[in-house]
Short mmCIF file of C-alpha atoms and ligand atoms in Angstrom, two decimals:
data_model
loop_
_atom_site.label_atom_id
_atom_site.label_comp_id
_atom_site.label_asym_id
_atom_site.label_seq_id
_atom_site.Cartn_x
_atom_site.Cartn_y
_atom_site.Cartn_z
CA UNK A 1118 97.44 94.61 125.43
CA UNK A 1119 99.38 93.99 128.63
CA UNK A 1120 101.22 96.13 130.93
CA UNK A 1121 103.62 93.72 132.14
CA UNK A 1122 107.02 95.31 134.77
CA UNK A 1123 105.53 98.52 133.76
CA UNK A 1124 106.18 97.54 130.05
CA UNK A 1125 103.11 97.80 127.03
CA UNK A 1126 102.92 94.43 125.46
CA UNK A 1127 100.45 93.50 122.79
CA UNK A 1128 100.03 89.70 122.49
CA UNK A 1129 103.76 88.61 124.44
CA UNK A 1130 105.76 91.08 122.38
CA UNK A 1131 107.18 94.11 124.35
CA UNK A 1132 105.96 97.50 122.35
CA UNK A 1133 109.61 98.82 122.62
CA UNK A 1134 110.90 95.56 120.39
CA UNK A 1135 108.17 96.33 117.69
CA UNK A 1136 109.20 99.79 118.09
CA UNK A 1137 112.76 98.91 117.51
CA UNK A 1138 112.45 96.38 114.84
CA UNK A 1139 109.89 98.21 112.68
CA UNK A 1140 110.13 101.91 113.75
CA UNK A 1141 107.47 104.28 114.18
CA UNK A 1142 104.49 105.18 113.77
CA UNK A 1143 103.49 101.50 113.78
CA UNK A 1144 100.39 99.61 113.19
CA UNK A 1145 99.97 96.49 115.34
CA UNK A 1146 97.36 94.11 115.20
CA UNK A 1147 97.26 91.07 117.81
CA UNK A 1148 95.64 88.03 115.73
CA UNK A 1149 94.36 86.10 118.87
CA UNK A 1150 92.44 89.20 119.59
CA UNK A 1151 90.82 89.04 116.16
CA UNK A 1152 90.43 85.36 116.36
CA UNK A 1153 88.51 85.65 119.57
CA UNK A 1154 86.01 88.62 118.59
CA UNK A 1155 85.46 87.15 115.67
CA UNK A 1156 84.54 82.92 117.44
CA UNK A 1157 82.13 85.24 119.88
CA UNK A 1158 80.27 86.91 117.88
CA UNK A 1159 79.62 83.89 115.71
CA UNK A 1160 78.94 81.83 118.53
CA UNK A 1161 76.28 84.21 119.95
CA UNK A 1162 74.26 84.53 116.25
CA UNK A 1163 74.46 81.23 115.18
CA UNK A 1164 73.54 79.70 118.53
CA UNK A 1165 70.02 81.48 118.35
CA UNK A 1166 70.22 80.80 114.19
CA UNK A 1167 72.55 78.27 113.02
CA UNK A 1168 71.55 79.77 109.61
CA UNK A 1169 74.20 82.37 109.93
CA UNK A 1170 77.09 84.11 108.20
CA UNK A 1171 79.34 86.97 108.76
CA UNK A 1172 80.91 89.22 105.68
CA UNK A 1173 84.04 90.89 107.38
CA UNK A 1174 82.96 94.84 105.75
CA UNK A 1175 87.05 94.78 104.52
CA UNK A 1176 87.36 98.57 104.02
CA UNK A 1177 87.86 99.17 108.04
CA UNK A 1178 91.02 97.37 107.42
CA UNK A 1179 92.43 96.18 104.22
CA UNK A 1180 95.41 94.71 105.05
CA UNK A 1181 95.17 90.93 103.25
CA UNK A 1182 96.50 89.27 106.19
CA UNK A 1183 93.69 90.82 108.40
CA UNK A 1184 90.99 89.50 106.13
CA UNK A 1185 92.51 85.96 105.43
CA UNK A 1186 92.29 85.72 109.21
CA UNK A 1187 88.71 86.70 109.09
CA UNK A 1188 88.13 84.70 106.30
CA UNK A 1189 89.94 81.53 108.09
CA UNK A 1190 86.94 81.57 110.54
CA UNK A 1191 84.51 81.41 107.97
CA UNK A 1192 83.72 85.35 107.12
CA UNK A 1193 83.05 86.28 103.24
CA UNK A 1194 83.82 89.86 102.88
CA UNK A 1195 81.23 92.75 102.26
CA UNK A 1196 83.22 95.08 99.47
CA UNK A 1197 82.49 98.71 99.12
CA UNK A 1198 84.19 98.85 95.62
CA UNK A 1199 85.62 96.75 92.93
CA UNK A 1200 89.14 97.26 94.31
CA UNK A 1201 87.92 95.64 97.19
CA UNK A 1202 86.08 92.75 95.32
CA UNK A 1203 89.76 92.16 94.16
CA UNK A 1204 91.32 92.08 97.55
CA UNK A 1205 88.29 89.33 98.48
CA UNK A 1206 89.34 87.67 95.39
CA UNK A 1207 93.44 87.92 96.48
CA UNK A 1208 92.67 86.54 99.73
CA UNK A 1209 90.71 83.37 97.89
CA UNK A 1210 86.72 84.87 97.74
CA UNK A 1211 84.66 85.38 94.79
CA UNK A 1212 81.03 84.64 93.53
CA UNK A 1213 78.86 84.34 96.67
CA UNK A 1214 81.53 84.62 98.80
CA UNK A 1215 81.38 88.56 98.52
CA UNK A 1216 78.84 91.36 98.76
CA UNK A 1217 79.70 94.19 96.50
CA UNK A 1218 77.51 97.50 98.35
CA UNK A 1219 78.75 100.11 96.84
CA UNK A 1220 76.96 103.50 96.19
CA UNK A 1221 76.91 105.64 93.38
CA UNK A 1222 78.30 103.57 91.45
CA UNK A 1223 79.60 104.31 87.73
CA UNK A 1224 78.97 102.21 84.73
CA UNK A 1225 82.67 101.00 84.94
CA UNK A 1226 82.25 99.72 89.02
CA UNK A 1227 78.92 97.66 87.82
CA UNK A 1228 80.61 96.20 84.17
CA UNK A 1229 83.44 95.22 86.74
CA UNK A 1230 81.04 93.89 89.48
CA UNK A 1231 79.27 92.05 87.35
CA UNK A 1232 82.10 90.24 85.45
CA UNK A 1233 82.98 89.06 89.10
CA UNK A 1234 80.11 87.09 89.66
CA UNK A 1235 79.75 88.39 93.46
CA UNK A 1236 76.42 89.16 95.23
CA UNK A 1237 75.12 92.59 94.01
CA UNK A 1238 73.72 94.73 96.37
CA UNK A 1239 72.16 98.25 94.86
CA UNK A 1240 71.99 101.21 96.99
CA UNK A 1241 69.17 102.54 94.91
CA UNK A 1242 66.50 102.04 92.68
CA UNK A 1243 67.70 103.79 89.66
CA UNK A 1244 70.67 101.79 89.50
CA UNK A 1245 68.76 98.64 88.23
CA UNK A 1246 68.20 99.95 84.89
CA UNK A 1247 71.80 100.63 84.58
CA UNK A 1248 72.69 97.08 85.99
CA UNK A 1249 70.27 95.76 83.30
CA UNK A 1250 72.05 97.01 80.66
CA UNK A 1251 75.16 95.43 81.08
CA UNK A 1252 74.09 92.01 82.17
CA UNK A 1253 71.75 90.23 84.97
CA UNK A 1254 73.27 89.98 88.16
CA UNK A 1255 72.64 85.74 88.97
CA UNK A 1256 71.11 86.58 93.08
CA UNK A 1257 70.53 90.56 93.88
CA UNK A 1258 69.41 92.72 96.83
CA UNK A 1259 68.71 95.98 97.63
CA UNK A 1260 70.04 98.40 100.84
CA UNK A 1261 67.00 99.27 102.17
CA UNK A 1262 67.09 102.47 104.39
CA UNK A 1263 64.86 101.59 107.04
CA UNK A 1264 64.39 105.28 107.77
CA UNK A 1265 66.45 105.25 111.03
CA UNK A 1266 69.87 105.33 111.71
CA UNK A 1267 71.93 105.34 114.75
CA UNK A 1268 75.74 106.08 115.96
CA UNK A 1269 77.80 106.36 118.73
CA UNK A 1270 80.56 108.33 116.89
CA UNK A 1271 78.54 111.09 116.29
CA UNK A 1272 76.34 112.76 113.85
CA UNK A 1273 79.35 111.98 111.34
CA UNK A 1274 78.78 109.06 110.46
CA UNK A 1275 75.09 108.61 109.70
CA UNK A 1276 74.55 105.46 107.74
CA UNK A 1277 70.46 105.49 107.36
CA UNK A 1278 67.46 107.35 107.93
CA UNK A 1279 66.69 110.95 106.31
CA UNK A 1280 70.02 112.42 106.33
CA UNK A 1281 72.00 109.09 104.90
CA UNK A 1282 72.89 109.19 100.90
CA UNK A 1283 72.67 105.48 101.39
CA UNK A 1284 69.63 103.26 100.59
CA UNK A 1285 66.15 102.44 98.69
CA UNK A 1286 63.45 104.26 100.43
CA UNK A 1287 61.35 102.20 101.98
CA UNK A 1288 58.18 103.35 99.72
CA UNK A 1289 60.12 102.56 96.68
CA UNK A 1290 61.55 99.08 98.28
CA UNK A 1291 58.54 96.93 96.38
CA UNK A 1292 58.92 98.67 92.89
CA UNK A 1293 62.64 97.77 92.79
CA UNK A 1294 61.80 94.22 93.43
CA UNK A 1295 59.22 94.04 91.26
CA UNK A 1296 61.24 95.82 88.42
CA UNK A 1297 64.03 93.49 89.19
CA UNK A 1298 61.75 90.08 88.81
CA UNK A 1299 59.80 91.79 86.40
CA UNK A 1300 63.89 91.37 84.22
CA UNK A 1301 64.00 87.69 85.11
CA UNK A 1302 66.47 88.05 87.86
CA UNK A 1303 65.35 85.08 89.98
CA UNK A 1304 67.07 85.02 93.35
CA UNK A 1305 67.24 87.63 95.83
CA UNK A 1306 68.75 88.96 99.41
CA UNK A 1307 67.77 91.96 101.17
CA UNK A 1308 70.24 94.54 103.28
CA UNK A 1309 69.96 97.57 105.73
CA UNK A 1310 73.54 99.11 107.51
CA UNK A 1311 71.57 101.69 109.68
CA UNK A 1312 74.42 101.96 112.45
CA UNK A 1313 77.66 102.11 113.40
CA UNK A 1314 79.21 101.70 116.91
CA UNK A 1315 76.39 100.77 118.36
CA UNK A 1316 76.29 99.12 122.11
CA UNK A 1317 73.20 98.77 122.88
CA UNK A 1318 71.85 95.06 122.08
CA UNK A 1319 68.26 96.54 121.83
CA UNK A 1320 69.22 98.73 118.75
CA UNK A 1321 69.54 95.47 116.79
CA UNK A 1322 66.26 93.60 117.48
CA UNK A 1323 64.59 96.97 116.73
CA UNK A 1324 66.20 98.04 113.33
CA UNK A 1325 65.73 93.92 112.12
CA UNK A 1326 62.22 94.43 113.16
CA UNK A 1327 62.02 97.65 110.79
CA UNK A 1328 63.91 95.92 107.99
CA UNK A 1329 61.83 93.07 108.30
CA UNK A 1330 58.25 94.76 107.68
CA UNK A 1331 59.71 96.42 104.92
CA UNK A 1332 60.69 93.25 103.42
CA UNK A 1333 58.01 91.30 104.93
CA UNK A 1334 55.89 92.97 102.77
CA UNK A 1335 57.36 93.28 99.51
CA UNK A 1336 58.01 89.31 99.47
CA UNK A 1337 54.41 88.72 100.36
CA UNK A 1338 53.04 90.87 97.74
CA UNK A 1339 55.48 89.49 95.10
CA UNK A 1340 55.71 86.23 95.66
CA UNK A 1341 59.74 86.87 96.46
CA UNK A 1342 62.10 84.24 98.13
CA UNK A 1343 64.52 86.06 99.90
CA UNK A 1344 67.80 83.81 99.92
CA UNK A 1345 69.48 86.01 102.79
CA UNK A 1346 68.82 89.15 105.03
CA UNK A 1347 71.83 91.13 105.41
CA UNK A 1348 71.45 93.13 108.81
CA UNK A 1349 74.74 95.35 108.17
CA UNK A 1350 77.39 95.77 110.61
CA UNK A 1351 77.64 98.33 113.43
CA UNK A 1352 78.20 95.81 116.51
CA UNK A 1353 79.83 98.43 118.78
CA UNK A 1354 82.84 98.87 121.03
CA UNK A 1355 83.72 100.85 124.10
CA UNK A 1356 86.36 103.68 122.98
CA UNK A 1357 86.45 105.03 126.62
CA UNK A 1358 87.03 103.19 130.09
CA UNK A 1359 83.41 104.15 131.30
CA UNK A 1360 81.54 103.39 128.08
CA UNK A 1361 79.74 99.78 128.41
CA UNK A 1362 80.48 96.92 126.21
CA UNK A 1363 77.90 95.25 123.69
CA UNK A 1364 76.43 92.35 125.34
CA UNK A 1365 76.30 90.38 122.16
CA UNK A 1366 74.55 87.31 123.77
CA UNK A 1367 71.52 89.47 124.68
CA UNK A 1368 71.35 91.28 121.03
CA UNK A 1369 71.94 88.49 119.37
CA UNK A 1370 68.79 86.21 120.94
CA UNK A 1371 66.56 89.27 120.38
CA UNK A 1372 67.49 89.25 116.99
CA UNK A 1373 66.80 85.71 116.23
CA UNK A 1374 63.60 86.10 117.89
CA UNK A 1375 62.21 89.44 116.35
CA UNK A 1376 63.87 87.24 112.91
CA UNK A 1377 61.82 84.31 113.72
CA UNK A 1378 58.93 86.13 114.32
CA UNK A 1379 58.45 88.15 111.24
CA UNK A 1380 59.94 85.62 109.01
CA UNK A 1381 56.75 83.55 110.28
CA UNK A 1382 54.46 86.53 110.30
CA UNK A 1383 55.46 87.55 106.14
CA UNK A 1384 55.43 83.87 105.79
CA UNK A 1385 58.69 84.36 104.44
CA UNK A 1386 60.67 80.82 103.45
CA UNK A 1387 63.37 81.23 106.75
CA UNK A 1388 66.24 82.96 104.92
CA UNK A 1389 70.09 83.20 105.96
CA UNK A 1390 70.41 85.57 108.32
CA UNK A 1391 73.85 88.11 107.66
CA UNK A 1392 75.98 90.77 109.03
CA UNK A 1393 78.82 92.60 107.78
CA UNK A 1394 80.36 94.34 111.10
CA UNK A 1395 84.10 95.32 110.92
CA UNK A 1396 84.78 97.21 114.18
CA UNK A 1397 83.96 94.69 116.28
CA UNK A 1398 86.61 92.07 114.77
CA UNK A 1399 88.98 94.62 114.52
CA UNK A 1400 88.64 97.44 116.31
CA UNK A 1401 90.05 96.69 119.60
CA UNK A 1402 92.42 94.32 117.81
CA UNK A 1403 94.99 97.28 116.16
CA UNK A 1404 97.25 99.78 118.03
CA UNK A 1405 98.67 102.91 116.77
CA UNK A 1406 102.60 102.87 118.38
CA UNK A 1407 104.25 106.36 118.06
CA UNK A 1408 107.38 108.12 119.69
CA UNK A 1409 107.85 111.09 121.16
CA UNK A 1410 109.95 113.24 119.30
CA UNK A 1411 109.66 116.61 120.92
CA UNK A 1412 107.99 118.95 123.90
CA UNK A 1413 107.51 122.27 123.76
CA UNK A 1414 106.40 124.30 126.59
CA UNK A 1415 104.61 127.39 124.97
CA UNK A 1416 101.14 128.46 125.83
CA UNK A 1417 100.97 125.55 126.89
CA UNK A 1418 103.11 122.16 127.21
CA UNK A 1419 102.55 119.95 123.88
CA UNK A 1420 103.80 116.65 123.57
CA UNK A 1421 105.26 116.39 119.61
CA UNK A 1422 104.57 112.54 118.66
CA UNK A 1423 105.03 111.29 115.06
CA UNK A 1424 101.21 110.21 114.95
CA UNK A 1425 99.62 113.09 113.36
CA UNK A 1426 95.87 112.74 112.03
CA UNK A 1427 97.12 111.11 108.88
CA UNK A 1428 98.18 108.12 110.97
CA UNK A 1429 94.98 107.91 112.93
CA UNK A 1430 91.86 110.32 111.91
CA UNK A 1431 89.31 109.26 113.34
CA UNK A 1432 89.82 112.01 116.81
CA UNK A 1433 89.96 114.81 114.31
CA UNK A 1434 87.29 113.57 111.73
CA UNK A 1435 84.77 112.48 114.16
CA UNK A 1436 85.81 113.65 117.56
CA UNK A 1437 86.45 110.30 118.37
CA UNK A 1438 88.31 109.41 121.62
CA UNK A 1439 91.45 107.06 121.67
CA UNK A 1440 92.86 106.27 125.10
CA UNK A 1441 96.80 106.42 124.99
CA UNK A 1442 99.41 104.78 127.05
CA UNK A 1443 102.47 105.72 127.88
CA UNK A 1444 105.20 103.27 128.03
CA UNK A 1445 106.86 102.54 130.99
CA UNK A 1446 105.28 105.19 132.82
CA UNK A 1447 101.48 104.30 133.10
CA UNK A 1448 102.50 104.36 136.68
CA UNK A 1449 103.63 107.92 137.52
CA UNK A 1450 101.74 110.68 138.22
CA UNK A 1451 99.76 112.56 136.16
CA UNK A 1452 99.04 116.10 134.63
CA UNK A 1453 96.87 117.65 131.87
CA UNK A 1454 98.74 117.46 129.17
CA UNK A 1455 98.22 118.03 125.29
CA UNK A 1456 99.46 116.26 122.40
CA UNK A 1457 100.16 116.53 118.74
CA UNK A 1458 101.68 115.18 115.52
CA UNK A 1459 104.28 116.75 113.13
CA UNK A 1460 101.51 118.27 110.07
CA UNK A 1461 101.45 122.06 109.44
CA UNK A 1462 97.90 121.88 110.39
CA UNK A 1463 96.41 122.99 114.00
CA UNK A 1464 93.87 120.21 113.53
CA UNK A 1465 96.67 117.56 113.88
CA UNK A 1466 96.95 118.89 117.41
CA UNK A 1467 94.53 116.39 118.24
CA UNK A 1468 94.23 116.07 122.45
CA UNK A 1469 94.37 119.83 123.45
CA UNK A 1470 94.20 118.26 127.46
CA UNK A 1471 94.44 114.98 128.49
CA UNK A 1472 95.81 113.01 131.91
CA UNK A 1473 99.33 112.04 130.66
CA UNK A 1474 102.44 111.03 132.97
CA UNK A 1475 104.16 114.22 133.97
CA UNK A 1476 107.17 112.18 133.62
CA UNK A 1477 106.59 111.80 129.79
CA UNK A 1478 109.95 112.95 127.88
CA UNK A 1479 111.46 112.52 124.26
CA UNK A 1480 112.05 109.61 123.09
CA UNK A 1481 109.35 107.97 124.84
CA UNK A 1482 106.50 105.32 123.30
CA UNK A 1483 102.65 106.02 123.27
CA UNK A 1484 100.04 103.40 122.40
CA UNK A 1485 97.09 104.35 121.22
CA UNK A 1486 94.07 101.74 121.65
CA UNK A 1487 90.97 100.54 119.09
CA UNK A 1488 92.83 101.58 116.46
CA UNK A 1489 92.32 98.07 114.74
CA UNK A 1490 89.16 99.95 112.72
CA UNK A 1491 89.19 102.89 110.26
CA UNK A 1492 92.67 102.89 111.34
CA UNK A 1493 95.17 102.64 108.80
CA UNK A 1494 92.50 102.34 106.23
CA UNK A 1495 92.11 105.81 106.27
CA UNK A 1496 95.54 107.04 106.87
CA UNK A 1497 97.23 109.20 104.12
CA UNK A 1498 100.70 111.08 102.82
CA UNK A 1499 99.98 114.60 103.58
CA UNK A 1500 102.75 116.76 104.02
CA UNK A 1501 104.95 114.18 102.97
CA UNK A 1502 104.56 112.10 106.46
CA UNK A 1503 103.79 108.51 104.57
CA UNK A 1504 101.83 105.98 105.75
CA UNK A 1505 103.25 103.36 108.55
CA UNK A 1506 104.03 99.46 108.40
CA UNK A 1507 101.64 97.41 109.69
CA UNK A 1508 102.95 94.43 111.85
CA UNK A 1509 101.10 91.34 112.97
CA UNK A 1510 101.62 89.38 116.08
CA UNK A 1511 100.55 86.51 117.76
CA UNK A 1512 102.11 84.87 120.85
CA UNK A 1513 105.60 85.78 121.02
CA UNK A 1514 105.51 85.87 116.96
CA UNK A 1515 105.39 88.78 114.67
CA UNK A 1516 105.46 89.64 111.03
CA UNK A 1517 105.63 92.84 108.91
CA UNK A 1518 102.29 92.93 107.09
CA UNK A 1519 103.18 95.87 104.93
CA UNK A 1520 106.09 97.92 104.51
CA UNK A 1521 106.22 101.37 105.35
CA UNK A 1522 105.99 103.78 102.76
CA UNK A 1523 108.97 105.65 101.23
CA UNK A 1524 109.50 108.32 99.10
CA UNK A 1525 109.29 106.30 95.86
CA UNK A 1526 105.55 105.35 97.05
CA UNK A 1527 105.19 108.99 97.66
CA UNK A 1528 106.00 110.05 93.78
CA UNK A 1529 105.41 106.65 92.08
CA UNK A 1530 102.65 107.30 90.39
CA UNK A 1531 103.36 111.03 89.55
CA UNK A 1532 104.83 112.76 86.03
CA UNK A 1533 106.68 115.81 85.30
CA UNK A 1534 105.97 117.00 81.67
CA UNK A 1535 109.80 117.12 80.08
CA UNK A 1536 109.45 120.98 79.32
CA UNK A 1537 109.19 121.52 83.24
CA UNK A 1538 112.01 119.57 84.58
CA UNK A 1539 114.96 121.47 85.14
CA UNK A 1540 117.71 121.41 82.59
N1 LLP B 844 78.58 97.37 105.83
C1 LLP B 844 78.50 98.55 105.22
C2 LLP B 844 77.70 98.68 103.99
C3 LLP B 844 79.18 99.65 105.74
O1 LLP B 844 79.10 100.83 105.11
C4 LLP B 844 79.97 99.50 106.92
C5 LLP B 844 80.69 100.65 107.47
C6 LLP B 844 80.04 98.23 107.52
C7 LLP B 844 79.32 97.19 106.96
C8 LLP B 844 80.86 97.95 108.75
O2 LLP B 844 80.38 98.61 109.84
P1 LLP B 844 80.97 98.38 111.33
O3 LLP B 844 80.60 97.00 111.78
O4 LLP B 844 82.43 98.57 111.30
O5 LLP B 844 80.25 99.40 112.11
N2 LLP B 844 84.91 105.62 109.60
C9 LLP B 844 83.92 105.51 110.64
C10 LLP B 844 82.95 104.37 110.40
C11 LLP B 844 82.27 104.44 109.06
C12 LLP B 844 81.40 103.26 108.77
C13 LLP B 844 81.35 102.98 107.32
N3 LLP B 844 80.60 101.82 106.98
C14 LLP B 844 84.63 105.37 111.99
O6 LLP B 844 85.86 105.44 112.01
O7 LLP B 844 84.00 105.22 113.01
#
């Protein structure tokens, strides 16, 4: 994003044009943005281990286009759910290509998941017997929750340690391997996804280092070849001015090191190394672009935009901060302002006081950054406010990348029994 004459651009395209062409609330996503996140953080892992593959976690943003351009540098795609094995499979993935970690999975998502031929990965022990008895996966691992989790969006998102639903405890991490050889399955991975938003490089080093004695020991004492260690995602970004940036270089050569190290120690034959991040590709990548549509001046003076928390959740899920610009007037002066969207719900008056121009007035544009991630994805219809389009651009170039919603999407899939319609 650019401010260029006092105008917002994302890649060269003028907000007010996208605005214009596509309406609002919009989802933008600037491809050269992805492209370049994407070529860093690859360079910086597979420079210290050329061994080295990225799954692009696809449920932070499941627009197609978004993952073929992942997927064009090289990504396979970690998929939470079979709906997402078919979006891997859309945008041309299958077999090894794609990581199915899903969690308490049904008997339906694991008949489905195995018919696809992807890598399994089981969030628990108990679901190996159930796997078992619909077929033999060809390569398997196991989530292993290393007993520590971390997060930088709160105590909301918590994806290991004692208060996580997700992975094998680490006492029980050598029974499911052994039950799983003990069935004839012959090749095997191991994962962990303890954080999320993390920007500290020495978070990284630390939870391989606990993944790796875990797994260190279980291959040791059974003989196991792990194929690939999957280290999860969780490479963080800054959400506020002040908050520092990852320095990828210096997380990813600790990595590799702490890697090497216990790879040798375990005498483990050197595996692939993985991760499956999604923020960091994306996440700074997507914009939110909304309009102004009315101020009231009440208690207090609220700005009435049509992005409401089913366009963007993640400030009144987690608390989560999202900077916004206005556009045209980033350079006038300020006062604490609050701001809203159009739902019959107080929670949707998500900045109760924030520095905005004082100048701000209907009809005006706000863009709201790092929206790239858990954006969209997790948008929905309430109140009948439907979701947005989504638009790529790169360069001067943009494209629709899916339509807004209408009122047919709203009712499509809905039925009124004949004796209640009205004669
Ligand atoms: N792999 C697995 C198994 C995951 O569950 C996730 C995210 C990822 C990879 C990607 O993690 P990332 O690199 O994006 O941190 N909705 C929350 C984040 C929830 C994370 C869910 N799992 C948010 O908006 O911050």
């Amino acid at each position: 994003m650019k401010i260029k004459d006092n105008k917002i651009h994302i890649g060269k395209v003028a907000v007010s044009d996208l605005a214009e062409e596509y309406g609002t609330p919009l989802y933008v996503y600037d491809e050269e943005k992805i492209r370049d996140n994407y070529r860093r953080a690859f360079n910086a892992f597979s420079k210290h281990y050329p061994d080295f593959r990225f799954f692009y976690a696809v449920k932070a943003c499941n627009n197609p286009a978004i993952a073929s351009i992942l997927v064009s540098e090289g990504a396979g795609i970690d998929a939470a759910s079979v709906n997402e094995i078919l979006l891997a499979k859309q945008v041309g993935l299958g077999g090894e290509d794609v990581m199915f970690s899903g969690n308490f999975l049904s008997d339906e998502d694991i008949k489905k998941g195995l018919d696809s031929g992807v890598i399994f990965n089981l969030d628990d022990i108990s679901l190996l017997p159930r796997v078992l008895k619909f077929g033999k996966p060809e390569i398997l691992s196991f989530r292993v929750n290393p007993g520590y989790g971390r997060s930088n969006v709160g105590e909301f998102v918590t994806n290991a340690g004692p208060n996580a639903k997700f992975g094998v405890h680490p006492d029980q991490v050598t029974q499911a391997y052994k039950l799983a050889k003990e069935a004839g399955i012959k090749r095997f991975g191991a994962h962990m996804m303890p954080g999320s938003c993390i920007t500290d490089a020495d978070y990284f080093p630390f939870v391989t280092g606990l993944l790796m004695d875990i797994i260190g020991k279980t291959g040791k004492e059974l003989g196991i070849k792990f194929e690939f260690i999957d280290l999860g995602g969780g490479l963080g970004i800054p959400y506020r001015g002040d908050e520092e940036h990852l320095d990828l270089e210096d997380a990813a050569r600790k990595v590799a090191e702490v890697f090497k190290a216990k790879t040798a120690e375990y005498g483990l034959h050197p595996p692939r190394l993985m991760m499956e991040p999604a923020r960091y590709f994306v996440g700074n990548a997507g914009y939110v672009i909304g309009k102004v549509h009315s101020i009231k001046s009440s208690y207090k003076k609220i700005i009435g935009t049509d992005v409401g928390m089913n366009t963007l959740c993640r400030p009144v899920m987690y608390g989560s901060y999202h900077h916004i610009f206005v556009d045209g007037k980033e350079n006038d002066s300020r006062e604490k302002l609050a701001l809203c969207g159009q739902l019959c719900e107080n929670t949707d008056y998500w900045v109760k006081e924030r520095d905005l121009p004082s100048t701000i007035a209907e009809g005006d544009l706000i863009v709201i950054e790092n929206a790239g991630a858990y954006g969209f994805a997790m948008s929905y219809q309430y109140n009948g406010r439907l979701r947005p389009a989504e638009v790529l651009v790169k360069k001067s170039k943009h494209w629709l990348i899916r339509k807004r919603e209408t009122y047919k999407d709203m009712v499509a899939n809905t039925k009124v029994p004949r004796r209640l319609k009205k004669k």
